[in-house]
């Protein structure tokens, strides 16, 4: 086990709604990254938070937003849900942000948008 | 957008067979390559982080090599076991940070 937890495990929403996903990072880690895995694809980088500040963003619209708290846990918020947002959302924590730092992943939250 | 390709997409082997997969990535602006193993209903598990051209890493029966000049990495599994059944993902990190770009993975099924 990586020590990274995510909640909820599964979630069903309807188009237009808003959703919040949560992630608790591994003890001592101050960096959290979020990824989206759509069916048949590899995980795609959404954004990363380092010490409560956004530290890079992938090719996702502004309706995808995030927060990192002082205890380094994190939230991913998605507004105005679309059918294509249906995916597995993974968070990963790491100690630092360098290219060689291993990211430790949680088990993911499966979001279904109807 | 970084283009990361993995082949084959899926593989069925018999217990005891040795196997290998390929990860191809752009060689420019390369910093490191990460390999992960992802079993169904579990979290992706980090296998290796590789940085240098010619690097070779080993973990039990699994090993990996890296060619940064031509932009590819091989993952080898010696004497496959049913517990090796998983999806194997590679992800280069670029731009000096650890924001990963994943390939679509190779799904391995080891049968008795």
Coordinates of C-alpha atoms in Angstrom, one line a residue:
Chain A
X1 CA 0.0 0.0 0.0
X2 CA 1.2 3.5 -0.8
X3 CA -0.5 5.3 2.1
X4 CA -2.3 7.6 -0.4
X5 CA -6.1 7.4 0.1
X6 CA -8.9 8.8 -2.1
X7 CA -12.6 9.4 -1.5
X8 CA -15.1 8.5 -2.5
X9 CA -14.4 5.3 -4.4
X10 CA -17.2 5.7 -6.8
X11 CA -19.5 8.6 -7.7
X12 CA -22.4 9.1 -10.1
X13 CA -23.3 12.6 -11.1
X14 CA -25.5 14.1 -13.9
X15 CA -24.4 16.5 -16.6
X16 CA -24.1 20.1 -15.4
X17 CA -23.5 19.1 -11.7
X18 CA -20.3 19.8 -9.7
X19 CA -18.1 17.3 -8.0
X20 CA -15.4 17.3 -5.4
X21 CA -12.9 14.5 -5.1
X22 CA -10.5 14.2 -2.1
X23 CA -7.0 12.9 -1.6
X24 CA -4.8 12.3 1.4
X25 CA -1.2 12.2 0.6
X26 CA 1.5 9.9 2.1
X27 CA 2.9 11.1 5.3
X28 CA 5.7 13.7 4.8
X29 CA 4.8 14.4 1.2
X30 CA 4.1 18.0 0.2
X31 CA 3.3 17.5 -3.4
X32 CA 0.1 16.2 -4.9
X33 CA -0.6 15.6 -8.6
X34 CA -4.0 14.7 -10.1
X35 CA -4.5 12.5 -13.2
X36 CA -7.5 11.6 -15.3
X37 CA -7.7 8.1 -16.9
X38 CA -10.4 7.9 -19.5
X39 CA -11.3 4.5 -20.9
X40 CA -8.6 3.0 -23.1
X41 CA -6.1 5.7 -22.3
X42 CA -3.2 6.2 -20.0
X43 CA -3.5 8.6 -17.1
X44 CA -3.4 12.3 -18.2
X45 CA -1.9 15.0 -16.0
X46 CA -4.4 17.5 -14.8
X47 CA -2.4 19.6 -12.3
X48 CA 0.0 19.5 -9.5
X49 CA 0.1 21.3 -6.1
X50 CA 3.2 22.0 -4.1
X51 CA 3.0 23.5 -0.7
X52 CA -0.6 24.7 -1.3
X53 CA 0.3 26.5 -4.6
X54 CA -0.5 25.2 -8.1
X55 CA 2.7 24.0 -9.7
X56 CA 1.8 23.2 -13.3
X57 CA -1.3 22.4 -15.2
X58 CA -2.1 20.0 -18.1
X59 CA -4.4 20.6 -21.0
X60 CA -7.6 20.8 -19.0
X61 CA -10.2 23.6 -19.0
X62 CA -10.6 26.0 -16.0
X63 CA -13.7 24.1 -14.8
X64 CA -11.2 21.7 -13.4
X65 CA -9.7 23.3 -10.2
X66 CA -8.0 22.2 -7.1
X67 CA -6.9 23.0 -3.6
X68 CA -4.1 21.8 -1.3
X69 CA -4.5 22.2 2.4
X70 CA -1.9 22.9 5.1
X71 CA -1.8 19.2 5.9
X72 CA -1.0 18.6 2.2
X73 CA -4.3 16.8 1.5
X74 CA -5.9 17.9 -1.7
X75 CA -9.2 18.3 -3.5
X76 CA -10.1 18.2 -7.2
X77 CA -13.2 20.1 -8.1
X78 CA -15.0 19.8 -11.5
X79 CA -17.8 22.2 -12.4
X80 CA -20.4 21.9 -15.1
X81 CA -19.8 18.2 -15.5
X82 CA -19.8 16.8 -19.1
X83 CA -20.3 13.2 -20.2
X84 CA -16.6 13.1 -21.2
X85 CA -15.6 13.7 -17.6
X86 CA -16.5 10.1 -16.9
X87 CA -13.2 8.6 -15.9
X88 CA -11.0 7.3 -13.1
X89 CA -9.3 10.1 -11.2
X90 CA -6.0 9.3 -9.6
X91 CA -4.0 11.4 -7.2
X92 CA -0.4 10.9 -6.5
X93 CA 1.9 12.3 -3.8
X94 CA 5.6 12.8 -3.8
X95 CA 8.2 14.3 -1.5
X96 CA 9.5 16.8 -3.9
X97 CA 8.9 17.9 -7.5
X98 CA 12.0 16.9 -9.3
X99 CA 11.9 14.6 -12.3
X100 CA 13.3 11.6 -10.5
X101 CA 10.9 11.8 -7.5
X102 CA 8.6 8.8 -7.4
X103 CA 4.9 9.5 -7.3
X104 CA 2.9 7.3 -5.1
X105 CA -0.7 6.8 -6.3
X106 CA -4.0 6.3 -4.6
X107 CA -6.5 3.7 -5.8
X108 CA -8.6 6.3 -7.7
X109 CA -12.1 7.6 -7.7
X110 CA -14.4 6.3 -10.5
X111 CA -16.6 9.1 -11.7
X112 CA -19.6 8.4 -13.9
X113 CA -21.5 11.3 -15.5
X114 CA -25.0 10.5 -16.8
Chain B
X1 CA 1.7 17.2 -26.5
X2 CA 4.3 14.5 -25.7
X3 CA 3.7 11.2 -27.7
X4 CA 4.4 8.1 -25.6
X5 CA 3.8 4.8 -27.2
X6 CA 3.8 1.4 -25.7
X7 CA 3.8 -2.0 -27.4
X8 CA 2.3 -4.4 -27.5
X9 CA -1.1 -3.3 -26.2
X10 CA -1.7 -6.6 -24.7
X11 CA 0.1 -9.9 -24.2
X12 CA -0.9 -13.4 -23.1
X13 CA 2.0 -15.6 -22.0
X14 CA 2.3 -19.0 -20.2
X15 CA 3.7 -19.3 -16.7
X16 CA 7.5 -19.5 -17.0
X17 CA 7.7 -17.6 -20.2
X18 CA 10.0 -14.5 -20.4
X19 CA 8.6 -11.4 -22.0
X20 CA 9.4 -7.9 -22.8
X21 CA 7.6 -4.7 -23.7
X22 CA 8.6 -1.4 -25.3
X23 CA 8.1 2.2 -24.4
X24 CA 8.9 4.9 -27.0
X25 CA 9.1 8.6 -26.2
X26 CA 10.5 11.8 -27.7
X27 CA 14.2 12.0 -26.9
X28 CA 14.3 15.7 -26.7
X29 CA 13.9 17.5 -23.4
X30 CA 14.1 14.2 -21.6
X31 CA 14.7 14.1 -17.8
X32 CA 13.6 10.7 -16.5
X33 CA 11.5 7.7 -17.3
X34 CA 9.1 6.1 -14.8
X35 CA 7.7 2.5 -15.0
X36 CA 4.6 1.5 -13.1
X37 CA 2.8 -1.8 -12.6
X38 CA -1.0 -1.5 -12.1
X39 CA -3.0 -4.5 -11.0
X40 CA -6.8 -4.4 -11.3
X41 CA -8.5 -2.6 -8.4
X42 CA -5.2 -1.5 -6.9
X43 CA -3.1 1.6 -7.0
X44 CA -0.4 1.9 -9.6
X45 CA 2.9 0.7 -8.1
X46 CA 6.2 2.3 -8.9
X47 CA 8.8 0.0 -10.4
X48 CA 11.7 2.1 -11.6
X49 CA 12.9 5.6 -12.2
X50 CA 15.6 5.8 -14.9
X51 CA 17.6 8.8 -16.0
X52 CA 20.9 7.9 -17.8
X53 CA 21.4 6.6 -21.2
X54 CA 22.3 2.9 -20.9
X55 CA 20.7 2.7 -17.5
X56 CA 19.6 -0.7 -16.4
X57 CA 17.5 -1.4 -13.3
X58 CA 16.4 -4.7 -11.8
X59 CA 13.8 -5.6 -9.2
X60 CA 13.5 -9.4 -8.7
X61 CA 12.5 -10.9 -12.0
X62 CA 11.8 -7.6 -13.6
X63 CA 14.4 -5.4 -15.3
X64 CA 14.4 -2.4 -17.5
X65 CA 16.8 -0.7 -19.9
X66 CA 16.9 2.9 -21.2
X67 CA 18.1 4.5 -24.4
X68 CA 17.6 8.2 -24.2
X69 CA 19.3 9.0 -27.5
X70 CA 16.8 7.1 -29.5
X71 CA 14.0 7.5 -27.1
X72 CA 13.0 4.0 -25.9
X73 CA 12.9 1.8 -22.9
X74 CA 12.4 -2.0 -22.6
X75 CA 10.9 -3.8 -19.6
X76 CA 11.7 -7.5 -19.2
X77 CA 10.0 -10.1 -17.1
X78 CA 11.9 -13.3 -16.6
X79 CA 9.9 -16.5 -15.9
X80 CA 6.5 -14.8 -15.8
X81 CA 4.2 -15.8 -12.9
X82 CA 0.4 -15.3 -12.6
X83 CA 1.0 -12.6 -10.1
X84 CA 2.8 -10.6 -12.8
X85 CA -0.6 -10.1 -14.5
X86 CA -1.1 -6.4 -14.6
X87 CA -0.9 -3.3 -16.9
X88 CA 2.6 -1.9 -17.2
X89 CA 2.8 1.8 -17.8
X90 CA 5.7 4.0 -18.7
X91 CA 5.9 7.7 -18.2
X92 CA 8.6 10.2 -19.1
X93 CA 8.9 13.3 -17.1
X94 CA 9.9 16.5 -19.0
X95 CA 10.5 20.1 -18.1
X96 CA 12.5 19.2 -15.0
X97 CA 9.5 18.3 -12.9
X98 CA 7.7 15.1 -12.1
X99 CA 4.6 15.8 -14.1
X100 CA 4.2 12.5 -15.9
X101 CA 3.0 11.8 -19.4
X102 CA 1.8 8.2 -19.5
X103 CA 1.5 5.8 -22.4
X104 CA -1.6 3.6 -22.8
X105 CA 0.2 0.7 -21.2
X106 CA 0.8 -3.0 -22.0
X107 CA -1.7 -5.4 -20.4
X108 CA 0.0 -8.6 -19.5
X109 CA -1.9 -11.8 -18.7
X110 CA 0.1 -14.8 -17.4
X111 CA -1.8 -18.1 -17.6
X112 CA -1.1 -21.3 -15.8

